[in-house]
PDB file of C-alpha atoms in Angstrom:
ATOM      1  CA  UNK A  56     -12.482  67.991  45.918  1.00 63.00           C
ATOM      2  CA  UNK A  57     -16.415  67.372  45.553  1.00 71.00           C
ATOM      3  CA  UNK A  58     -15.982  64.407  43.300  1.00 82.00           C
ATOM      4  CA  UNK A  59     -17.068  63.801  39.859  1.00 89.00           C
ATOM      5  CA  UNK A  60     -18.683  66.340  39.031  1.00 87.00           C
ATOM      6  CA  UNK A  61     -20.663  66.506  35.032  1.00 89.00           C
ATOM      7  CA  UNK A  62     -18.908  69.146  32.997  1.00 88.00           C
ATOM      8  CA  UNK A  63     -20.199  71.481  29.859  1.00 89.00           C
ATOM      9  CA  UNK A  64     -18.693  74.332  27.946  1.00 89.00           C
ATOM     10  CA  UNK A  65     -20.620  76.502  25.746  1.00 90.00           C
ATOM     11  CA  UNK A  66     -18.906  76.809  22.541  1.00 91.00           C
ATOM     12  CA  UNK A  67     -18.957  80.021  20.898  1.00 92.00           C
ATOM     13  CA  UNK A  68     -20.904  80.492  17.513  1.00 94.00           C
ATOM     14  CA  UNK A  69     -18.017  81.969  15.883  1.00 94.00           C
ATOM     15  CA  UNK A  70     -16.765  78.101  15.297  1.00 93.00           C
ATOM     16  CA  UNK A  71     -19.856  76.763  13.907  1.00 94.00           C
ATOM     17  CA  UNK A  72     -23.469  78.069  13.683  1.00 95.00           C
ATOM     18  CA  UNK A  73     -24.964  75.028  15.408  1.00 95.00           C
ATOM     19  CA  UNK A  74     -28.050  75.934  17.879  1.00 94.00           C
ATOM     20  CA  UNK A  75     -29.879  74.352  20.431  1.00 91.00           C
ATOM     21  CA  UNK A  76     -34.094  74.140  20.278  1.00 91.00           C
ATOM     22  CA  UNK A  77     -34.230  75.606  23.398  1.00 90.00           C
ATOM     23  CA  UNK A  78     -31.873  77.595  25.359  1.00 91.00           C
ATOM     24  CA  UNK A  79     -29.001  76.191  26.263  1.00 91.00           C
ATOM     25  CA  UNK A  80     -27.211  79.118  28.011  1.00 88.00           C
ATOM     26  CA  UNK A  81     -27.874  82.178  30.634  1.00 86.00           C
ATOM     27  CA  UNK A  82     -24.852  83.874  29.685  1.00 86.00           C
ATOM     28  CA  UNK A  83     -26.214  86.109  26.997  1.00 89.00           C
ATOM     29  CA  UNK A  84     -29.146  88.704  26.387  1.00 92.00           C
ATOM     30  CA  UNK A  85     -32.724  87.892  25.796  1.00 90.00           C
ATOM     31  CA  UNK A  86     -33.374  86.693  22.043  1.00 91.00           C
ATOM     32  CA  UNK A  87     -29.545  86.196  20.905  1.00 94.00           C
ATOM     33  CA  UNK A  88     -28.696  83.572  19.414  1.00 94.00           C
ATOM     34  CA  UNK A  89     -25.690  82.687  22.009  1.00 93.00           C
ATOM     35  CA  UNK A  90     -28.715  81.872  24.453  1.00 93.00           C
ATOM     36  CA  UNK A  91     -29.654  78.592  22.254  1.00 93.00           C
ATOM     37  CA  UNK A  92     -25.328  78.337  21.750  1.00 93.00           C
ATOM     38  CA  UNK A  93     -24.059  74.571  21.085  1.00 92.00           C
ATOM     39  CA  UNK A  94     -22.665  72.410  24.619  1.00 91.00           C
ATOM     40  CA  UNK A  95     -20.047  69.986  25.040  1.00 90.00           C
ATOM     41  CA  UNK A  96     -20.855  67.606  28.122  1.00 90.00           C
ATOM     42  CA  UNK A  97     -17.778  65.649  30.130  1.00 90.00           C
ATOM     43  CA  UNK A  98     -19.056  62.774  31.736  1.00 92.00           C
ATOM     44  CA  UNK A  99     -15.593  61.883  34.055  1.00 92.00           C
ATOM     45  CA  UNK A 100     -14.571  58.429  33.507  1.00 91.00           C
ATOM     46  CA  UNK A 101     -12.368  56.499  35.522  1.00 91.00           C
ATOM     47  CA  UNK A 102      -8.604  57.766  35.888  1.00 90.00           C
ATOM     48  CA  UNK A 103      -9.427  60.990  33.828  1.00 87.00           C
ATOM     49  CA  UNK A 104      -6.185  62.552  34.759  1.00 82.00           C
ATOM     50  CA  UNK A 105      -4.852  59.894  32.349  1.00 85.00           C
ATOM     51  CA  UNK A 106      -5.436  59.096  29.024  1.00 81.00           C
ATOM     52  CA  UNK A 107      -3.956  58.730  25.780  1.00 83.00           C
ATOM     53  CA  UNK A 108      -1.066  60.659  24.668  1.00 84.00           C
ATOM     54  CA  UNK A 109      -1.059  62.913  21.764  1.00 84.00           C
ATOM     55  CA  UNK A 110       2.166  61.261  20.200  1.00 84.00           C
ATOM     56  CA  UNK A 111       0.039  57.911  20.435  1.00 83.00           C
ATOM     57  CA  UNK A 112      -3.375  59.286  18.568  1.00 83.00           C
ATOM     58  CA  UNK A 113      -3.880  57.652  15.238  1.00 81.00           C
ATOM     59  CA  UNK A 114      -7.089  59.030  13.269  1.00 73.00           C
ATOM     60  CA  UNK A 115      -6.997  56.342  10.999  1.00 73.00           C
ATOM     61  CA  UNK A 116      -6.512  53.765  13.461  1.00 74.00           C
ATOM     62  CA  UNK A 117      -9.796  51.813  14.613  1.00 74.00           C
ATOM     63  CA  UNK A 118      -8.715  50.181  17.646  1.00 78.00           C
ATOM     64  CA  UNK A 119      -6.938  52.637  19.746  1.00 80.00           C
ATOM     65  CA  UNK A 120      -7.592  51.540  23.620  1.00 83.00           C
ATOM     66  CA  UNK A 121      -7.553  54.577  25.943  1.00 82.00           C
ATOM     67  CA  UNK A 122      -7.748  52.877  28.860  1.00 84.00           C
ATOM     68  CA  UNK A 123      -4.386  51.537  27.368  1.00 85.00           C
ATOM     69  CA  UNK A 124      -2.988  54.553  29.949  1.00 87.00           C
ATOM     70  CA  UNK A 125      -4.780  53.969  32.795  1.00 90.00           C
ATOM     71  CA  UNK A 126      -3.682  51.656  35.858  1.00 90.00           C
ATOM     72  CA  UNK A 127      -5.440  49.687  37.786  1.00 90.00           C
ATOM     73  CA  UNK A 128      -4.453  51.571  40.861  1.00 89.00           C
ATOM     74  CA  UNK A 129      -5.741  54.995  39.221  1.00 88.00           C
ATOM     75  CA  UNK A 130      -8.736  53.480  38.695  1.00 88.00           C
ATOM     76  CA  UNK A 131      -9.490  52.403  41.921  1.00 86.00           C
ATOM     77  CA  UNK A 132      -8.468  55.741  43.389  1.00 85.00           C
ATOM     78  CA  UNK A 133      -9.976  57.834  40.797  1.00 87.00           C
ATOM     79  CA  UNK A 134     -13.585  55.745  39.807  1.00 90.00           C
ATOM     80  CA  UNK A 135     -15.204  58.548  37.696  1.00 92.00           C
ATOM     81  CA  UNK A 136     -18.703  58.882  38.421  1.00 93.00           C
ATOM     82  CA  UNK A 137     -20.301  56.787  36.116  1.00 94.00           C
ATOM     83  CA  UNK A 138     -22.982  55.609  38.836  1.00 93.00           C
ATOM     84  CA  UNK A 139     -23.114  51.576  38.819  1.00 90.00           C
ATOM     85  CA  UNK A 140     -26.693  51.546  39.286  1.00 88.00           C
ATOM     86  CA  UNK A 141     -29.665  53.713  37.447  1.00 88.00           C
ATOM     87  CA  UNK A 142     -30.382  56.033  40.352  1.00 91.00           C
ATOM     88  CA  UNK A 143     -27.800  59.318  40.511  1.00 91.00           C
ATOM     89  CA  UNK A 144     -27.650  59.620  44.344  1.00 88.00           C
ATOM     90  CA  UNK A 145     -25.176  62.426  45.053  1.00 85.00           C
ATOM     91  CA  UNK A 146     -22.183  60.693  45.635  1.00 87.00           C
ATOM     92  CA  UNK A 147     -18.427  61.807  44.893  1.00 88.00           C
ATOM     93  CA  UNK A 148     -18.861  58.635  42.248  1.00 90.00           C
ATOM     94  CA  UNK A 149     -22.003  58.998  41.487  1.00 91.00           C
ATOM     95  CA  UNK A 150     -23.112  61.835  39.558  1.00 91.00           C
ATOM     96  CA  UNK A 151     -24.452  60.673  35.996  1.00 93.00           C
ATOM     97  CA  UNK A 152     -26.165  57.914  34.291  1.00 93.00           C
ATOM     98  CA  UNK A 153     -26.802  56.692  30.938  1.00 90.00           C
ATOM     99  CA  UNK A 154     -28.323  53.992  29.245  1.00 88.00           C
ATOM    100  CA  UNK A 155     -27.337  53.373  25.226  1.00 89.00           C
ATOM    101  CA  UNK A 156     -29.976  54.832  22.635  1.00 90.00           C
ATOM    102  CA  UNK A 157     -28.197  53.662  19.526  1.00 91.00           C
ATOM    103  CA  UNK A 158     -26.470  55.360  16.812  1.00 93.00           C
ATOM    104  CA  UNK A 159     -25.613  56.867  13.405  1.00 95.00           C
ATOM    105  CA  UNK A 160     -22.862  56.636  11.440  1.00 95.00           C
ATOM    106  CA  UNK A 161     -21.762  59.734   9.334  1.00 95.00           C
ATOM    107  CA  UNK A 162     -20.782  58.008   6.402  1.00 95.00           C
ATOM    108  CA  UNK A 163     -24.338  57.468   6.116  1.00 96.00           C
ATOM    109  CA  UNK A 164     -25.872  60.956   7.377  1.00 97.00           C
ATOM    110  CA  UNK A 165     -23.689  62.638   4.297  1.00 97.00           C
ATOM    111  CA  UNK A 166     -24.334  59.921   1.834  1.00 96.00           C
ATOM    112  CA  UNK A 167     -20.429  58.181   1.324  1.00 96.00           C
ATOM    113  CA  UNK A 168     -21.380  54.634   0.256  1.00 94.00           C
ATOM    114  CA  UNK A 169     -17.635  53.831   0.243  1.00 94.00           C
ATOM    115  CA  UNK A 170     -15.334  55.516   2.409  1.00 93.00           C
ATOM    116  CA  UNK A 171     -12.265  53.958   1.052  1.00 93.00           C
ATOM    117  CA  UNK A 172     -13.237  54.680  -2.491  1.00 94.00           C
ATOM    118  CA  UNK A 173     -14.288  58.508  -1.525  1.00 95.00           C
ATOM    119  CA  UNK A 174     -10.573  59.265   0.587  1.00 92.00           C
ATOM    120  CA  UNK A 175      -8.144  56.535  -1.219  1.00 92.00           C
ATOM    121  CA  UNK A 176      -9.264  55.793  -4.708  1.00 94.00           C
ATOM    122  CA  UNK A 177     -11.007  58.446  -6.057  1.00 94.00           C
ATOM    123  CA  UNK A 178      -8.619  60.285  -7.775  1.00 94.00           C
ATOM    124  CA  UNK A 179      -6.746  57.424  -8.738  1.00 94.00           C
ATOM    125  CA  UNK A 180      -9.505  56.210 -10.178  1.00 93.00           C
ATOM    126  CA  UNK A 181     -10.604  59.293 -11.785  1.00 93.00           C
ATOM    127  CA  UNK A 182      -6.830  59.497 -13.339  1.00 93.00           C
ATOM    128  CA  UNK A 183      -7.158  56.471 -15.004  1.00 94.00           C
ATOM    129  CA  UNK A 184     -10.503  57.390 -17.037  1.00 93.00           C
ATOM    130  CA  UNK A 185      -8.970  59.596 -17.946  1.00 93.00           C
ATOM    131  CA  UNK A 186      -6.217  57.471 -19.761  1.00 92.00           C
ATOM    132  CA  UNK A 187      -8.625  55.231 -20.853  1.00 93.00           C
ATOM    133  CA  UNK A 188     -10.558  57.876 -22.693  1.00 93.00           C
ATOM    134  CA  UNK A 189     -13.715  57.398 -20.105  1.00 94.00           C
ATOM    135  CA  UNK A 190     -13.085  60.785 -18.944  1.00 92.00           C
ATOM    136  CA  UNK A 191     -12.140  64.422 -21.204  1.00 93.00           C
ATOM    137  CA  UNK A 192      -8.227  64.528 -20.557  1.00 90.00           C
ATOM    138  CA  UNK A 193      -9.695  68.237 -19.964  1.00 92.00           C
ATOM    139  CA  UNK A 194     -11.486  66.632 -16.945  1.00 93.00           C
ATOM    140  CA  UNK A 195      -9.925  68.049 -13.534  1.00 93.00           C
ATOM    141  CA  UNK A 196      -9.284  65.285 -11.019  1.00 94.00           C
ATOM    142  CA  UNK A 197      -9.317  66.648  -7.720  1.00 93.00           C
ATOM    143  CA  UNK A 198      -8.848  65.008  -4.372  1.00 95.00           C
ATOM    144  CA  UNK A 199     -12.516  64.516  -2.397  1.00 96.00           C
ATOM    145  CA  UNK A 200     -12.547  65.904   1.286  1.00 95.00           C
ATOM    146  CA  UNK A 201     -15.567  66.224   3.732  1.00 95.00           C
ATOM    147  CA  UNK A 202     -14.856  69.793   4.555  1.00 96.00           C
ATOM    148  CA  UNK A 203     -11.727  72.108   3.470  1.00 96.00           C
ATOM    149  CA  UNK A 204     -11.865  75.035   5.941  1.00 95.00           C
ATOM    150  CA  UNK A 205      -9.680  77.101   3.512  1.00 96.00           C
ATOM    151  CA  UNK A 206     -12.951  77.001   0.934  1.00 97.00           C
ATOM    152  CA  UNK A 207     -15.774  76.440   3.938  1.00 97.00           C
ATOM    153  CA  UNK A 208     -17.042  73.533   1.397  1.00 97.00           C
ATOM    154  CA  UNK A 209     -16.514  69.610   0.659  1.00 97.00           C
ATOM    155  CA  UNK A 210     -14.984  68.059  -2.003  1.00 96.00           C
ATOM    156  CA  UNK A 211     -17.075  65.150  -3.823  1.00 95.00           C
ATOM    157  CA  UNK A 212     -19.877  65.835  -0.969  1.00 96.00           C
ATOM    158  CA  UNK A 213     -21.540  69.409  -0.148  1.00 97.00           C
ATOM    159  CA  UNK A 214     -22.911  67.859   3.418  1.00 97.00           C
ATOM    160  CA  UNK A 215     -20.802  70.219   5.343  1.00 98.00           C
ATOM    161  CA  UNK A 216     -20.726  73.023   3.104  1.00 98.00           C
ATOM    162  CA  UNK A 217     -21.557  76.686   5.530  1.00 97.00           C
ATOM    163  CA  UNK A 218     -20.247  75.855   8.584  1.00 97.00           C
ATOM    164  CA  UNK A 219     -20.914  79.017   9.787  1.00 96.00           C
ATOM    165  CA  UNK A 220     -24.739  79.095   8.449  1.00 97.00           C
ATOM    166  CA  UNK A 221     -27.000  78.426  10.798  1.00 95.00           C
ATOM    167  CA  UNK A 222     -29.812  77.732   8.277  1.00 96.00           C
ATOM    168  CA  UNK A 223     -27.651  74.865   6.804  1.00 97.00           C
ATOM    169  CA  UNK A 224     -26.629  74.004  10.308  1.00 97.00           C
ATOM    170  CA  UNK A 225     -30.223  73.086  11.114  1.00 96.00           C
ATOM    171  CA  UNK A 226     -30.823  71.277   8.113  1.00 97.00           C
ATOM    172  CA  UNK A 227     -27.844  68.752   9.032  1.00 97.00           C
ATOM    173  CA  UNK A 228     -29.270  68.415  12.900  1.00 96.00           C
ATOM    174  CA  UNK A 229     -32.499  67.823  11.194  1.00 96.00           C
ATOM    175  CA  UNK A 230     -31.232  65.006   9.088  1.00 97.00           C
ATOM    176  CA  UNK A 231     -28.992  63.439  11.780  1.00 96.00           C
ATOM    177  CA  UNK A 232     -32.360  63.090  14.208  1.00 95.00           C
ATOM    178  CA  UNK A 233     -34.392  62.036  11.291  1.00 96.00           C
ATOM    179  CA  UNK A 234     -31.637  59.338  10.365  1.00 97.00           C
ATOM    180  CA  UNK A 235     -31.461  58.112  14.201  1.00 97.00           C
ATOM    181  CA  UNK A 236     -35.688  58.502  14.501  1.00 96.00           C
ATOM    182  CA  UNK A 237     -35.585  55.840  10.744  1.00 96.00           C
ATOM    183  CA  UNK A 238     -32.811  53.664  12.597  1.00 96.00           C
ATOM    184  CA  UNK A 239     -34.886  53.528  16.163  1.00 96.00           C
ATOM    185  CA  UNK A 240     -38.589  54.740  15.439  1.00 95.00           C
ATOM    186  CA  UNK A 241     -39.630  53.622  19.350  1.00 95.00           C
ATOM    187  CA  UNK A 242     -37.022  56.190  20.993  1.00 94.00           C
ATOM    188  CA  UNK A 243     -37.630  59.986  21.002  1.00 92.00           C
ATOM    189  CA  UNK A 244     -36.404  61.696  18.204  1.00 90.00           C
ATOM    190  CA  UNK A 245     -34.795  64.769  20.264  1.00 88.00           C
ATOM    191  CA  UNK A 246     -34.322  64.907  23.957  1.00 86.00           C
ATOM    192  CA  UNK A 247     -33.928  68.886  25.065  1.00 85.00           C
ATOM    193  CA  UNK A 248     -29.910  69.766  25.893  1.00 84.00           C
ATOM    194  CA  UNK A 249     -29.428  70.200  29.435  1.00 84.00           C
ATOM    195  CA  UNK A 250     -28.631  73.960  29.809  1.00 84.00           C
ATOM    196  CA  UNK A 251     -25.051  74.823  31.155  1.00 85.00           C
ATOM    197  CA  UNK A 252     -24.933  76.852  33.981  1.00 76.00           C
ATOM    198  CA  UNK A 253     -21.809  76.962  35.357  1.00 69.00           C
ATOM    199  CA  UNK A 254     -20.181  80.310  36.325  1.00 60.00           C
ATOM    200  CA  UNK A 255     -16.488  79.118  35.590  1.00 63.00           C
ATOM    201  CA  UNK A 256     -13.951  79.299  38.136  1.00 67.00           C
ATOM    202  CA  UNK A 257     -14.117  81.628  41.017  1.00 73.00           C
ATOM    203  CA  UNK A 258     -11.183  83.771  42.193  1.00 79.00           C
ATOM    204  CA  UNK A 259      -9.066  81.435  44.416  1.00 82.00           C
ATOM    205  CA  UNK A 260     -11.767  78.378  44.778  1.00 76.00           C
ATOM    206  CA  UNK A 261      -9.071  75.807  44.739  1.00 76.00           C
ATOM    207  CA  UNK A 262      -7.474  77.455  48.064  1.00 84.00           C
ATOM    208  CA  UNK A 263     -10.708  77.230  49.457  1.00 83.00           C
ATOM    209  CA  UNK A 264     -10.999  74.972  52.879  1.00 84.00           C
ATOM    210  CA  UNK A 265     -13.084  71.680  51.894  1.00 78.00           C
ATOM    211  CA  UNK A 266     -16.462  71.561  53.229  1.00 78.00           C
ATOM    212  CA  UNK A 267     -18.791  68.202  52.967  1.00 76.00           C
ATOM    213  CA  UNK A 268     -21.995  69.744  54.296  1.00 79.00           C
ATOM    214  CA  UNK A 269     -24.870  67.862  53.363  1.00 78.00           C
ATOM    215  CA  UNK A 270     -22.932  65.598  50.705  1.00 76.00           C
ATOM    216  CA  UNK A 271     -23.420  62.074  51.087  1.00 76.00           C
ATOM    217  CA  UNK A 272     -20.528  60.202  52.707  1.00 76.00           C
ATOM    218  CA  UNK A 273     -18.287  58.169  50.267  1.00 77.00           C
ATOM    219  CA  UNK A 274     -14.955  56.095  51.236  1.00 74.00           C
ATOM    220  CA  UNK A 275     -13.643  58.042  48.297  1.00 71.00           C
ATOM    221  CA  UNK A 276     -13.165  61.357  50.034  1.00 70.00           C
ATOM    222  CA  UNK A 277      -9.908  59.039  52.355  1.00 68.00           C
ATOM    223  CA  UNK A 278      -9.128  57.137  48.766  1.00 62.00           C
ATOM    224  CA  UNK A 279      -8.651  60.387  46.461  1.00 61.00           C
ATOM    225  CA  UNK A 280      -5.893  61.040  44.636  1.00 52.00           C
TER     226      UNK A 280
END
C-alpha cells in the first residue's frame, strides 16, 4: 500500500552467534547480546512477487537468471524501489540507494585455492595415493565439506568450525573486513548496520483504510498491482 518499503529481520542468535559492533536491535534488555543480534536487509526489486521457483534453483548452476520469471508488464506495475537517481526522496519507488563497494569471494576468505579439487577430487584423489603407496592404506579418506552441521565443524577446512561461538564468529567478520579493506584500501573498512526497528505487523493493518498524508505523489499509487 505505501510502496517499497526497505525490509530487515533480526535473526535470532540461536542460529549463529554473529553480532553487530553496535546495536542493531531495541527489542531486547540493556547489555544482552540480542541488542547487537545479526540483520537481514530486503531491498524490493522490481516484480518481487515473482521470482524464481524452487523446482528451478540449481546451487551448482552459475547462471541462473531470476528475472527469468518476471514480465515486462510486472515490472512496469511493480518497479521496486531501487531509486534511479542518488537522492532517496520518499517516493512509493523510491526508497533506497546503493552504489557498488566491491567484493570478496569466500573461496578466498577460508583459504580453498581450488574449489573443484576441494568438493570433486579430493577423495578421489586421496584414494588413489593410496593405491599408489603415496598414502598408508591405513590413511582414512574422507569427503571435504565447508561445514557439517551434524559435527558443527568443516571437513579439509576449520573456517566455519563454532557456529554458535561468538568469539570465533568475530574472528571470521574480522577477516572478511580485513580481506575487503586488502582488496579496496580507499573504502571504509566497516560501515555501522542500520538498526531494525520495525514492530512487525499490527493486529488487522492490512484492513486498514489507505491514507497518503504527507507522502509524495507517485503515478504508481493508480499503476499498483
Amino acid at each position: 500500500q505505501y510502496g517499497f518499503v526497505v525490509g530487515c529481520q533480526v535473526q535470532p542468535l540461536s542460529v549463529a552467534g554473529y553480532m553487530g559492533r553496535h546495536q542493531t536491535n531495541w527489542q531486547c534488555s540493556k547489555g544482552q547480546d540480542e541488542c547487537k543480534a545479526p540483520i537481514w536487509y530486503s531491498l524490493p526489486g522490481g516484480c518481487p512477487a515473482k521470482g524464481i521457483p524452487n523446482a528451478a534453483i540449481n546451487p551448482n548452476s552459475v547462471d541462473i537468471d531470476v528475472s527469468k520469471w518476471k514480465t515486462p508488464e510486472c515490472i512496469k506495475r511493480m518497479p521496486g524501489g531501487h531509486c534511479k537517481g542518488d537522492e532517496v526522496t520518499g517516493e512509493p519507488t523510491c526508497t533506497y540507494t546503493y552504489e557498488p563497494a566491491g567484493e570478496i569471494f569466500l573461496d578466498e576468505l577460508v583459504g580453498i585455492d581450488d574449489y573443484n579439487e576441494f568438493w570433486n577430487t579430493s577423495y578421489t584423489d586421496c584414494e588413489k595415493k593410496k593405491d599408489h603407496g603415496e598414502l598408508p592404506h591405513s590413511h582414512v579418506c574422507r569427503h571435504n565439506k565447508e561445514y557439517d552441521p551434524k559435527t558443527d565443524k568443516g571437513v579439509g577446512t576449520d573456517f566455519w568450525n563454532g557456529k554458535l561461538d561468538k568469539e570465533k564468529c568475530s574472528e571470521r567478520l574480522d577477516k572478511a573486513r580485513a580481506l575487503f579493506k586488502k582488496k579496496f584500501p580507499d573504502l571504509p573498512e566497516h560501515l555501522d548496520e542500520p538498526a531494525c526497528e520495525f514492530d512487525m505487523y499490527y493486529q488487522g493493518e492490512f484492513d486498514w483504510k489507505i491514507n497518503h498524508t504527507g507522502a509524495v505523489k507517485s503515478s504508481w499509487w493508480d499503476d499498483r498491482m
